Short mmCIF file of C-alpha atoms and ligand atoms in Angstrom, two decimals:
data_model
loop_
_atom_site.label_atom_id
_atom_site.label_comp_id
_atom_site.label_asym_id
_atom_site.label_seq_id
_atom_site.Cartn_x
_atom_site.Cartn_y
_atom_site.Cartn_z
CA MET A 785 -14.93 -40.11 22.86
CA TYR A 786 -17.09 -42.06 20.37
CA LEU A 787 -17.02 -39.63 17.46
CA LYS A 788 -13.87 -38.56 15.72
CA GLU A 789 -13.35 -35.06 14.38
CA HIS A 790 -13.95 -35.91 10.73
CA GLU A 791 -17.15 -37.75 11.66
CA LEU A 792 -18.42 -34.82 13.69
CA LEU A 793 -17.74 -32.52 10.75
CA GLN A 794 -20.17 -34.49 8.59
CA ILE A 795 -23.00 -34.38 11.11
CA ASP A 796 -25.29 -31.39 10.62
CA GLU A 797 -29.05 -30.73 10.53
CA LYS A 798 -29.44 -32.28 7.09
CA PHE A 799 -27.67 -35.45 8.16
CA ILE A 800 -29.92 -35.80 11.22
CA ASP A 801 -33.09 -35.19 9.16
CA ARG A 802 -32.04 -37.90 6.74
CA LEU A 803 -31.28 -40.33 9.55
CA ARG A 804 -34.65 -39.70 11.21
CA GLU A 805 -36.46 -40.67 8.03
CA GLN A 806 -34.30 -43.61 7.07
CA ASP A 807 -33.16 -45.20 10.36
CA PRO A 808 -34.68 -43.86 13.62
CA ASP A 809 -32.86 -46.50 15.70
CA ALA A 810 -29.51 -45.30 14.41
CA LEU A 811 -30.51 -41.74 15.32
CA ALA A 812 -31.24 -42.84 18.91
CA GLY A 813 -27.84 -44.57 19.03
CA LEU A 814 -26.16 -41.42 17.73
CA SER A 815 -27.90 -39.29 20.37
CA ILE A 816 -26.55 -41.49 23.15
CA LYS A 817 -23.05 -41.21 21.76
CA LEU A 818 -23.37 -37.44 21.38
CA VAL A 819 -24.56 -36.98 24.97
CA SER A 820 -21.69 -39.11 26.24
CA ASP A 821 -19.13 -37.16 24.19
CA LEU A 822 -20.61 -33.84 25.28
CA LYS A 823 -20.36 -34.79 28.96
CA GLU A 824 -16.77 -35.88 28.52
CA ALA A 825 -15.89 -32.67 26.69
CA LEU A 826 -17.55 -30.55 29.38
CA GLU A 827 -15.68 -32.41 32.08
CA ARG A 828 -12.40 -31.71 30.35
CA LEU A 829 -13.37 -28.08 29.99
CA ASN A 830 -14.06 -27.82 33.71
CA GLN A 831 -10.77 -29.36 34.73
CA ASN A 832 -8.67 -27.22 37.02
CA PRO A 833 -5.78 -27.82 39.42
CA SER A 834 -8.21 -28.69 42.20
CA ASN A 835 -9.84 -31.59 40.37
CA SER A 836 -7.20 -32.85 37.95
CA SER A 837 -3.48 -33.05 37.32
CA ARG A 838 -3.45 -29.62 35.68
CA PRO A 839 -0.61 -27.54 37.17
CA SER A 840 -1.57 -24.57 39.32
CA GLY A 841 0.23 -22.25 36.89
CA SER A 842 -2.39 -23.04 34.26
CA LEU A 843 -4.98 -21.13 36.26
CA ALA A 844 -5.64 -17.60 35.09
CA PRO A 845 -4.81 -14.92 37.68
CA TRP A 846 -8.43 -13.88 38.20
CA GLU A 847 -9.42 -17.49 38.84
CA LYS A 848 -6.94 -17.57 41.69
CA VAL A 849 -8.29 -14.36 43.11
CA THR A 850 -11.95 -15.11 42.92
CA GLN A 851 -12.02 -18.88 43.16
CA GLN A 852 -13.44 -18.88 46.68
CA GLU A 853 -15.63 -15.91 46.09
CA ASP A 854 -19.04 -15.62 44.66
CA ASP A 855 -18.80 -13.67 41.41
CA ASP A 856 -21.78 -11.53 42.27
CA LYS A 857 -20.22 -10.57 45.56
CA GLU A 858 -17.11 -9.40 43.79
CA LEU A 859 -19.15 -7.41 41.34
CA GLU A 860 -20.90 -5.75 44.26
CA GLU A 861 -17.54 -4.82 45.72
CA ASN A 862 -16.26 -3.51 42.43
CA LYS A 863 -19.36 -1.37 42.25
CA SER A 864 -18.68 0.00 45.68
CA ARG A 865 -15.21 1.00 44.49
CA HIS A 866 -16.78 2.44 41.34
CA PRO A 867 -20.07 3.66 42.75
CA GLU A 868 -21.46 5.05 39.52
CA SER A 869 -20.58 2.22 37.18
CA SER A 870 -23.13 -0.43 36.45
CA ASP A 871 -20.70 -2.67 34.61
CA VAL A 872 -17.10 -2.77 35.72
CA GLN A 873 -15.78 -3.73 32.29
CA ASP A 874 -17.66 -1.30 30.14
CA ASP A 875 -19.07 1.70 31.90
CA PHE A 876 -17.27 4.52 33.54
CA THR A 877 -17.76 8.00 34.75
CA ASP A 878 -15.47 10.64 33.50
CA THR A 879 -13.63 12.12 36.44
CA ALA A 880 -12.09 15.37 35.37
CA ASP A 881 -10.22 15.69 38.64
CA ALA A 882 -8.41 12.43 38.12
CA ALA A 883 -7.51 13.41 34.59
CA ALA A 884 -6.13 16.67 35.86
CA GLN A 885 -3.97 14.90 38.42
CA GLY A 886 -2.41 12.56 35.92
CA VAL A 887 -3.14 9.35 34.19
CA ILE A 888 -3.67 7.12 37.14
CA ASN A 889 -7.13 6.76 38.46
CA LYS A 890 -7.09 3.84 40.76
CA PRO A 891 -9.86 3.22 43.23
CA GLN A 892 -8.94 3.24 46.89
CA THR A 893 -9.33 0.12 49.00
CA ASP A 894 -12.40 -0.32 51.12
CA SER A 895 -11.93 0.32 54.78
CA LYS A 896 -14.16 -2.68 55.49
CA ASP A 897 -11.50 -4.93 53.95
CA LYS A 898 -9.24 -4.21 56.87
CA THR A 899 -11.67 -5.64 59.35
CA LYS A 900 -12.57 -8.62 57.21
CA ARG A 901 -9.14 -9.78 56.15
CA ARG A 902 -6.04 -10.44 58.16
CA LYS A 903 -3.46 -7.77 57.48
CA PRO A 904 -0.15 -9.12 56.17
CA GLY A 905 2.91 -8.77 58.39
CA ARG A 906 3.15 -8.59 62.15
CA GLN A 907 -0.21 -8.78 63.91
CA GLN A 908 -1.21 -6.50 66.71
CA GLY A 909 0.01 -7.88 70.02
CA ALA A 910 2.52 -10.24 68.42
CA GLN A 911 6.10 -10.09 69.62
CA GLY A 912 8.20 -7.67 67.59
CA PHE A 913 11.78 -8.12 66.53
CA GLY A 914 14.03 -5.12 67.02
CA ARG A 915 17.31 -4.53 65.27
CA THR A 916 19.97 -6.61 66.98
CA GLN A 917 22.81 -6.22 64.50
CA LYS A 918 25.47 -3.72 65.56
CA PHE A 919 27.37 -1.97 62.77
CA GLU A 920 30.95 -0.82 62.72
CA VAL A 921 30.97 2.75 61.47
CA THR A 922 33.29 3.14 58.47
CA ASP A 923 32.88 6.87 57.98
CA THR A 924 31.28 9.88 59.66
CA LEU A 925 29.49 12.60 57.75
CA HIS A 926 29.07 15.92 59.59
CA HIS A 927 26.20 18.31 58.86
CA PRO A 928 27.33 21.52 60.63
CA CYS A 929 25.44 24.85 60.57
CA GLY A 930 28.57 26.86 59.78
CA PHE A 931 27.13 30.37 60.14
CA CYS A 932 24.14 31.84 61.96
CA SER A 933 21.22 32.11 59.57
CA VAL A 934 20.26 35.56 60.94
CA CYS A 935 23.50 37.45 61.62
CA GLN A 936 25.97 35.23 59.72
CA ALA A 937 28.21 34.86 62.80
CA ASP A 938 30.70 31.97 62.69
CA LEU A 939 29.31 29.05 64.74
CA SER A 940 32.17 26.57 64.29
CA ALA A 941 33.48 27.14 67.81
CA VAL A 942 30.12 26.69 69.57
CA GLU A 943 28.08 24.15 67.62
CA LYS A 944 27.88 20.50 68.68
CA ALA A 945 26.31 17.34 67.23
CA TYR A 946 22.85 16.87 68.80
CA THR A 947 21.44 13.96 66.80
CA GLY A 948 22.46 11.47 64.15
CA PHE A 949 21.78 8.16 62.48
CA GLN A 950 23.62 5.31 60.80
CA MET A 951 23.20 4.64 57.11
CA VAL A 952 24.20 1.34 55.52
CA ASN A 953 25.24 1.78 51.92
CA LEU A 954 27.25 0.17 49.15
CA GLU A 955 30.51 1.47 47.83
CA PHE A 956 31.42 0.45 44.33
CA GLY A 957 35.10 0.02 43.55
CA ASN A 958 37.08 1.34 40.62
CA THR A 959 39.37 -0.26 38.04
CA GLN A 960 42.27 -0.53 40.52
CA THR A 961 40.23 -1.94 43.40
CA PRO A 962 37.12 -3.47 41.89
CA GLY A 963 34.25 -5.05 43.76
CA VAL A 964 31.54 -3.74 45.97
CA ARG A 965 31.63 -3.38 49.77
CA LEU A 966 29.24 -2.47 52.51
CA ILE A 967 29.90 0.82 54.29
CA VAL A 968 28.25 2.30 57.38
CA ILE A 969 28.11 6.08 57.51
CA MET A 970 27.34 7.94 60.71
CA HIS A 971 25.42 11.11 59.87
CA LEU A 972 25.72 13.82 62.55
CA TYR A 973 23.51 16.92 62.71
CA TYR A 974 24.67 20.03 64.59
CA LEU A 975 23.12 22.58 66.92
CA GLY A 976 24.71 25.90 67.88
CA LEU A 977 23.57 28.89 69.93
CA CYS A 978 24.65 32.07 68.18
CA PRO A 979 27.03 34.05 70.47
CA LYS A 980 26.02 37.30 68.75
CA CYS A 981 22.21 37.24 68.37
CA GLY A 982 21.26 34.31 70.60
CA LEU A 983 19.43 32.34 67.84
CA GLU A 984 19.45 28.57 68.14
CA ASN A 985 20.71 27.28 64.79
CA ARG A 986 20.50 23.62 63.84
CA THR A 987 20.69 21.33 60.81
CA GLU A 988 18.11 18.63 60.14
CA PRO A 989 17.79 15.80 57.66
CA TRP A 990 15.41 16.72 54.84
CA ARG A 991 11.88 15.28 55.02
CA ALA A 992 9.19 15.37 52.33
CA PRO A 993 5.86 16.77 53.50
CA ALA A 994 3.29 14.09 54.29
CA ASP A 995 1.37 12.92 51.23
CA ALA A 996 -2.35 12.51 51.72
CA SER A 997 -3.11 10.53 48.57
CA ASP A 998 -0.96 7.86 46.94
CA TRP A 999 1.89 7.86 49.43
CA LYS A 1000 0.15 7.89 52.78
CA ASN A 1001 2.61 6.72 55.48
CA VAL A 1002 5.49 6.59 52.96
CA GLY A 1003 8.17 8.95 54.24
CA LEU A 1004 10.74 10.33 51.85
CA THR A 1005 13.72 11.51 53.86
CA GLU A 1006 17.49 11.47 54.23
CA TRP A 1007 17.08 9.80 57.63
CA ARG A 1008 17.21 6.23 56.37
CA LEU A 1009 19.07 3.11 57.41
CA ILE A 1010 19.32 1.99 53.79
CA GLY A 1011 21.48 4.28 51.65
CA PRO A 1012 20.61 5.21 48.06
CA ASP A 1013 22.99 2.73 46.38
CA LEU A 1014 21.72 -0.15 48.52
CA ALA A 1015 18.09 0.95 48.01
CA ALA A 1016 18.63 0.99 44.24
CA LEU A 1017 20.14 -2.51 44.40
CA ILE A 1018 17.17 -3.82 46.42
CA VAL A 1019 14.67 -2.40 43.91
CA TYR A 1020 16.78 -3.72 41.05
CA LEU A 1021 16.81 -7.23 42.53
CA ALA A 1022 13.06 -7.16 43.22
CA MET A 1023 11.93 -5.68 39.90
CA ASP A 1024 14.55 -6.35 37.24
CA MET A 1025 15.88 -9.66 38.55
CA ARG A 1026 12.46 -10.72 39.93
CA VAL A 1027 13.95 -11.88 43.25
CA THR A 1028 11.42 -12.35 46.04
CA ARG A 1029 11.73 -10.23 49.20
CA ARG A 1030 12.71 -13.29 51.21
CA LYS A 1031 15.47 -14.18 48.75
CA ILE A 1032 16.77 -10.59 48.81
CA LYS A 1033 16.94 -10.87 52.58
CA HIS A 1034 18.98 -14.06 52.25
CA PHE A 1035 21.20 -12.50 49.58
CA LEU A 1036 22.06 -9.47 51.72
CA TRP A 1037 22.86 -11.69 54.66
CA ASP A 1038 24.91 -14.23 52.68
CA VAL A 1039 26.87 -11.69 50.63
CA PHE A 1040 27.19 -8.65 52.91
CA GLY A 1041 26.40 -10.09 56.32
CA LEU A 1042 23.59 -7.54 56.53
CA GLN A 1043 20.43 -8.34 58.48
CA LEU A 1044 17.33 -6.61 57.12
CA SER A 1045 13.73 -7.63 57.74
CA ILE A 1046 11.29 -8.20 54.91
CA GLY A 1047 9.27 -5.25 56.25
CA THR A 1048 12.31 -2.95 55.96
CA LEU A 1049 12.93 -4.15 52.40
CA GLN A 1050 9.30 -3.55 51.48
CA ASN A 1051 9.34 -0.04 53.00
CA CYS A 1052 12.52 0.72 51.10
CA ILE A 1053 10.92 -0.36 47.80
CA VAL A 1054 7.76 1.72 48.34
CA GLU A 1055 9.78 4.76 49.42
CA SER A 1056 11.94 4.44 46.30
CA ALA A 1057 8.74 4.34 44.24
CA ARG A 1058 7.66 7.63 45.76
CA ALA A 1059 11.10 8.98 44.88
CA VAL A 1060 10.77 8.11 41.18
CA GLU A 1061 7.15 9.27 40.83
CA PRO A 1062 7.96 12.59 39.08
CA VAL A 1063 9.50 10.58 36.23
CA GLU A 1064 5.96 9.99 34.94
CA ALA A 1065 5.68 13.58 33.76
CA GLN A 1066 8.92 13.22 31.79
CA LEU A 1067 7.74 9.95 30.25
CA ILE A 1068 4.43 11.46 29.16
CA ASN A 1069 6.27 14.42 27.67
CA ASP A 1070 8.59 12.08 25.73
CA LEU A 1071 5.72 9.87 24.53
CA CYS A 1072 3.89 12.92 23.19
CA ARG A 1073 6.72 13.52 20.73
CA GLU A 1074 6.66 9.98 19.34
CA SER A 1075 5.13 9.18 15.96
CA LEU A 1076 4.19 5.61 16.91
CA VAL A 1077 3.12 4.21 20.28
CA PHE A 1078 2.17 0.59 20.99
CA ALA A 1079 -0.48 -0.16 23.63
CA ASP A 1080 -1.52 -3.36 25.37
CA GLU A 1081 -2.85 -4.57 28.70
CA THR A 1082 -2.67 -7.70 30.84
CA SER A 1083 -4.49 -8.76 33.98
CA HIS A 1084 -2.92 -7.96 37.32
CA PRO A 1085 -4.26 -9.10 40.70
CA GLU A 1086 -4.03 -6.61 43.55
CA ALA A 1087 -4.88 -8.46 46.75
CA ARG A 1088 -8.26 -9.94 45.77
CA TYR A 1089 -9.15 -7.43 43.09
CA ARG A 1090 -8.64 -8.04 39.42
CA LEU A 1091 -6.90 -5.04 37.89
CA TRP A 1092 -5.02 -4.51 34.65
CA LEU A 1093 -1.46 -3.53 33.89
CA TRP A 1094 -1.36 -1.25 30.85
CA VAL A 1095 1.66 -0.35 28.78
CA PHE A 1096 2.15 2.45 26.28
CA VAL A 1097 5.53 2.00 24.65
CA SER A 1098 7.46 3.60 21.80
CA SER A 1099 10.93 2.79 20.50
CA SER A 1100 12.52 4.73 23.38
CA THR A 1101 9.92 5.30 26.11
CA ALA A 1102 7.57 3.08 28.12
CA LEU A 1103 4.76 4.14 30.43
CA TYR A 1104 2.99 1.56 32.61
CA LEU A 1105 -0.24 2.05 34.54
CA VAL A 1106 -2.20 -0.22 36.84
CA GLY A 1107 -5.96 0.14 37.02
CA TYR A 1108 -9.31 -1.19 35.91
CA ARG A 1109 -9.59 -2.08 32.26
CA THR A 1110 -12.10 0.66 31.78
CA LYS A 1111 -12.46 3.63 29.52
CA GLU A 1112 -11.39 5.70 32.47
CA ILE A 1113 -7.73 4.67 32.34
CA PHE A 1114 -7.52 4.93 28.58
CA ASN A 1115 -9.30 8.28 28.44
CA ASN A 1116 -7.14 9.65 31.24
CA PHE A 1117 -4.13 8.48 29.30
CA LEU A 1118 -5.42 10.27 26.20
CA ASP A 1119 -6.07 13.40 28.26
CA ALA A 1120 -2.55 13.30 29.66
CA LEU A 1121 -1.19 12.86 26.16
CA ALA A 1122 -3.30 15.62 24.68
CA ASP A 1123 -0.32 16.73 22.57
CA PHE A 1124 0.25 13.26 21.15
CA ASN A 1125 -0.40 13.26 17.42
CA GLY A 1126 1.23 9.99 16.37
CA HIS A 1127 -0.27 6.61 15.58
CA LEU A 1128 -1.34 4.12 18.22
CA MET A 1129 -0.91 0.40 17.58
CA SER A 1130 -3.25 -1.88 19.51
CA ASP A 1131 -5.19 -5.12 19.45
CA GLY A 1132 -8.94 -5.31 18.85
CA TYR A 1133 -10.07 -4.23 22.33
CA ARG A 1134 -12.81 -1.76 21.47
CA LEU A 1135 -11.74 0.90 23.98
CA TYR A 1136 -8.83 1.77 21.70
CA ARG A 1137 -11.32 2.90 19.05
CA ALA A 1138 -11.63 6.14 21.03
CA TYR A 1139 -8.33 7.11 19.40
CA LEU A 1140 -8.71 7.70 15.67
CA LYS A 1141 -5.13 7.54 14.33
CA ARG A 1142 -4.77 3.89 15.04
CA LEU A 1143 -3.04 0.79 13.64
CA ARG A 1144 -4.25 -2.73 14.29
CA CYS A 1145 -2.22 -5.81 15.15
CA TRP A 1146 -2.65 -8.38 12.36
CA ALA A 1147 -1.34 -11.27 14.45
CA HIS A 1148 -4.58 -11.26 16.45
CA LEU A 1149 -6.68 -11.31 13.25
CA LEU A 1150 -4.64 -14.17 11.78
CA ARG A 1151 -5.08 -16.13 15.01
CA LYS A 1152 -8.83 -15.62 14.92
CA ALA A 1153 -8.94 -16.68 11.24
CA LYS A 1154 -6.97 -19.79 12.23
CA GLY A 1155 -9.55 -20.37 14.97
CA LEU A 1156 -12.28 -20.46 12.31
CA CYS A 1157 -10.27 -22.97 10.25
CA ASP A 1158 -10.16 -25.20 13.34
CA SER A 1159 -13.91 -24.87 14.04
CA TYR A 1160 -16.46 -27.64 13.54
CA THR A 1161 -18.53 -25.80 10.97
CA LEU A 1162 -17.57 -26.32 7.35
CA ALA A 1163 -18.76 -22.90 6.18
CA SER A 1164 -16.71 -21.19 8.90
CA GLN A 1165 -13.66 -23.20 7.95
CA THR A 1166 -13.95 -21.93 4.39
CA ASP A 1167 -14.40 -18.34 5.60
CA GLY A 1168 -11.35 -18.64 7.83
CA GLN A 1169 -9.24 -19.99 4.99
CA GLN A 1170 -10.32 -17.20 2.64
CA VAL A 1171 -9.46 -14.54 5.24
CA GLN A 1172 -6.08 -16.18 5.79
CA VAL A 1173 -5.30 -16.24 2.05
CA ILE A 1174 -6.08 -12.53 1.58
CA LEU A 1175 -4.25 -11.42 4.73
CA ASN A 1176 -1.18 -13.47 3.80
CA GLU A 1177 -1.21 -11.97 0.30
CA LEU A 1178 -1.31 -8.45 1.80
CA ILE A 1179 1.41 -9.27 4.34
CA ASN A 1180 3.70 -10.40 1.51
CA ALA A 1181 2.91 -7.20 -0.37
CA VAL A 1182 3.84 -5.13 2.71
CA TYR A 1183 7.14 -7.01 3.07
CA GLN A 1184 7.90 -6.51 -0.63
CA ALA A 1185 7.15 -2.80 -0.37
CA ARG A 1186 9.53 -2.45 2.59
CA ILE A 1187 12.48 -3.89 0.67
CA GLY A 1188 11.47 -1.98 -2.46
CA PRO A 1189 13.09 1.28 -3.66
CA ASP A 1190 10.73 3.47 -1.57
CA GLY A 1191 11.42 1.55 1.64
CA GLY A 1192 7.71 1.19 2.35
CA THR A 1193 6.93 4.90 2.36
CA VAL A 1194 4.50 4.82 -0.59
CA SER A 1195 0.91 3.54 -0.38
CA ILE A 1196 0.13 0.13 -1.85
CA ALA A 1197 -3.58 0.25 -1.03
CA GLY A 1198 -4.51 1.02 -4.66
CA GLN A 1199 -2.69 -2.03 -6.01
CA HIS A 1200 -4.69 -4.31 -3.74
CA HIS A 1201 -8.09 -2.73 -4.20
CA GLU A 1202 -9.51 -5.95 -5.64
CA SER A 1203 -8.44 -8.12 -2.69
CA LEU A 1204 -9.76 -5.54 -0.24
CA THR A 1205 -13.14 -5.42 -1.98
CA LYS A 1206 -13.29 -9.21 -1.95
CA LEU A 1207 -12.42 -9.32 1.74
CA LYS A 1208 -14.99 -6.67 2.58
CA LYS A 1209 -17.74 -8.66 0.82
CA LEU A 1210 -16.63 -11.78 2.66
CA CYS A 1211 -16.70 -9.97 6.01
CA GLU A 1212 -20.15 -8.57 5.30
CA ALA A 1213 -21.36 -12.13 4.73
CA MET A 1214 -19.50 -13.37 7.84
CA ALA A 1215 -21.01 -10.61 9.97
CA VAL A 1216 -24.47 -12.17 9.61
CA SER A 1217 -23.34 -15.78 10.00
CA THR A 1218 -25.11 -18.02 12.53
CA HIS A 1219 -21.71 -19.24 13.78
CA LEU A 1220 -20.70 -16.97 16.67
CA LYS A 1221 -16.91 -16.78 16.07
CA THR A 1222 -17.40 -16.20 12.34
CA ARG A 1223 -19.91 -13.43 13.03
CA GLU A 1224 -17.57 -11.82 15.58
CA LEU A 1225 -14.56 -11.82 13.26
CA GLY A 1226 -16.63 -10.44 10.37
CA GLN A 1227 -17.92 -7.62 12.59
CA GLU A 1228 -14.47 -6.93 13.97
CA PHE A 1229 -13.05 -6.43 10.48
CA LEU A 1230 -15.90 -4.11 9.48
CA ASN A 1231 -15.75 -2.07 12.71
CA ASP A 1232 -12.01 -1.60 12.53
CA TRP A 1233 -11.52 -1.61 8.75
CA GLU A 1234 -9.63 1.69 8.51
CA ALA A 1235 -7.28 0.92 11.39
CA ILE A 1236 -6.54 -2.57 10.07
CA PHE A 1237 -5.65 -1.50 6.54
CA ARG A 1238 -4.01 1.85 7.36
CA VAL A 1239 -0.66 0.05 7.19
CA LEU A 1240 -1.14 -0.35 3.41
CA ASP A 1241 -0.88 3.45 3.10
CA TYR A 1242 2.55 3.35 4.72
CA PRO A 1243 3.94 -0.21 4.64
CA ALA A 1244 6.97 0.78 6.75
CA TRP A 1245 4.64 0.78 9.75
CA PRO A 1246 4.57 -2.45 11.76
CA LEU A 1247 1.97 -5.18 11.24
CA THR A 1248 1.91 -6.47 14.79
CA ASN A 1249 1.77 -5.19 18.34
CA ASN A 1250 4.90 -7.12 19.30
CA GLU A 1251 6.62 -4.15 20.95
CA ALA A 1252 3.86 -3.79 23.53
CA GLU A 1253 3.55 -7.52 24.10
CA ARG A 1254 7.30 -7.77 24.61
CA ALA A 1255 7.20 -4.83 27.02
CA LEU A 1256 4.63 -6.70 29.13
CA ARG A 1257 6.34 -10.10 29.13
CA HIS A 1258 8.88 -9.42 31.89
CA TRP A 1259 6.15 -8.09 34.19
CA VAL A 1260 3.86 -11.03 33.45
CA ILE A 1261 6.59 -13.38 34.66
CA LEU A 1262 7.05 -11.20 37.76
CA ARG A 1263 3.27 -11.40 38.35
CA LYS A 1264 3.44 -15.19 38.21
CA ILE A 1265 6.26 -15.25 40.75
CA SER A 1266 4.81 -12.65 43.11
CA GLN A 1267 1.09 -13.41 42.60
CA GLY A 1268 0.50 -9.73 41.87
CA THR A 1269 0.61 -6.91 44.38
CA ARG A 1270 -1.10 -6.57 47.75
CA SER A 1271 -1.98 -2.90 48.02
CA PRO A 1272 -2.65 0.16 45.86
CA GLN A 1273 0.78 1.48 46.82
CA GLY A 1274 2.39 -1.78 45.74
CA SER A 1275 0.64 -1.57 42.36
CA ARG A 1276 1.64 2.05 41.91
CA ALA A 1277 5.26 1.15 42.75
CA LEU A 1278 5.20 -1.69 40.22
CA ALA A 1279 3.94 0.58 37.43
CA LEU A 1280 6.52 3.29 38.20
CA PHE A 1281 9.45 0.87 38.34
CA ALA A 1282 8.26 -0.91 35.19
CA SER A 1283 8.26 2.48 33.43
CA VAL A 1284 11.75 3.39 34.68
CA PHE A 1285 13.39 0.01 34.04
CA THR A 1286 11.89 -0.52 30.60
CA THR A 1287 12.62 3.05 29.48
CA CYS A 1288 16.25 2.84 30.67
CA ARG A 1289 16.66 -0.49 28.85
CA LEU A 1290 15.14 0.94 25.68
CA ARG A 1291 17.66 3.79 25.92
CA CYS A 1292 20.58 1.38 26.46
CA SER A 1293 21.24 2.89 29.87
CA SER A 1294 21.66 1.39 33.34
CA PRO A 1295 18.43 1.57 35.38
CA LEU A 1296 20.46 0.88 38.53
CA LEU A 1297 22.49 4.10 38.30
CA TYR A 1298 19.52 6.21 37.29
CA LEU A 1299 17.55 4.85 40.24
CA ARG A 1300 20.45 5.50 42.64
CA ASP A 1301 20.77 9.13 41.52
CA THR A 1302 17.00 9.62 41.70
CA ILE A 1303 16.69 8.22 45.23
CA GLN A 1304 19.68 10.24 46.41
CA ARG A 1305 18.41 13.53 45.00
CA ARG A 1306 14.79 13.09 46.01
CA ARG A 1307 15.73 12.21 49.60
CA GLN A 1308 17.37 15.63 49.77
CA GLY A 1309 14.33 17.39 48.34
CA LEU A 1310 16.01 17.99 44.96
CA THR A 1311 14.43 17.55 41.54
CA ILE A 1312 14.56 14.23 39.74
CA PRO A 1313 17.46 13.80 37.28
CA ASP A 1314 16.65 13.78 33.56
CA LEU A 1315 16.10 10.39 32.01
CA PRO A 1316 19.00 9.25 29.82
CA LEU A 1317 18.54 10.21 26.16
CA ILE A 1318 19.45 8.31 23.03
CA PRO A 1319 21.06 10.05 19.99
CA SER A 1320 17.82 10.17 17.95
CA MET A 1321 16.09 12.05 20.80
CA VAL A 1322 18.95 14.52 21.18
CA ALA A 1323 18.78 15.26 17.45
CA ALA A 1324 15.02 15.84 17.68
ZN1 ZN B 1925 23.18 35.10 64.99
#
């Protein structure tokens, strides 16, 4: 680089005009230096792990997904998944059906993908690996008929076991004999011909009816090799501990001497997701009663599609959704939460403006003001500094109000009328600036003015969207480890487990036990247990 930052700052149109008149040779020399610097800067900008020493982790998720693909091609495909949208980011069509079903509206995968891409897992024609491990049965559980279902005759003398299966499960110890051990339970189902009326009575493991939509080919039944406690542990390791499927396989073998294939583990995780699905209705119901909900979204690759993981979180409840970052998801969320009358905290993403009772995260605004201070235009630097000064003054006022006698429950907007007027004038000037970032920040303030300064009416409200960002952090790390999900079912499972785990943590309760109870009950066709409550919710 020829030119240093402070030199570049002094070079503007006036400087060049002056140089042209006074010393044309120097101007030519400057041009050469500028071109050289520009090329070098562009090269740095275009550096990626494939052409430099940048680590692969520095690549954004969508770059990984679409690196090999032509952008236009992807857009075409996105359109085919969203036939009526002309722009995947902005446009949408309101699907009332989807809203009626719930909040999720995720496009289905193209059937053409299956022919184009190699399916993960065992390929057709490849040698399969059957179960070779033999278990020693530790306990037998009988499922007798007892009495004839028509005439109530006693069948105990005539009925016999006609089918059964082995279930591997965990048994947790108690205070006298602590520890956890693997148990194998033989489940036996009985058949008996009624001596009185001749009816053939028999017991059967419960099976959920086939699901045509989200859970195609995901059976929910008692007839499972993996018992509910073990299933809960597998999900817990995969989601809460972020252990890869392969590592879980090794763990189960090393610790329990249990051989399970990665496919079996994956099926167990997806089945458990189907088991917890009804929890979403409870979460929505709980969110509706909150006075403040934080919202945020982060990118999430599903196979080769770029989707978004959304979170809506309060102090005691979290709801996660995976889908396109379109109005569709947000509007479906608002439809589902039609009874919600609290405030929504968000960043500046304009979709959130659809909700009127909104608070804005100031951290984003301060960052953007800092960005202006670091720009190469003097006027923008001054604007950025002025915005920073006023925002910092207001932040201090909010903090003071919170520790004051009213505890931040009384408006301080009136006291800071002058600063607000000054800021508004500044933003109006910034909104017509020729510098892009300055113009954008000015417009952002003006567009979102009420939401940004609503906190001055009630300083006890938060200034940042930290809660939502914190709620996403764990799942962002999981995304980096797992490279996202591979199917719509995988994404759905991720969102459901994220909701359950985060909500249980927020309520200081064990997600492992809740998950175990849920899987156990749902495999028997029973209703889902209630989510644990915290004292403030019980009082409400
Ligand atoms: Zn009978």
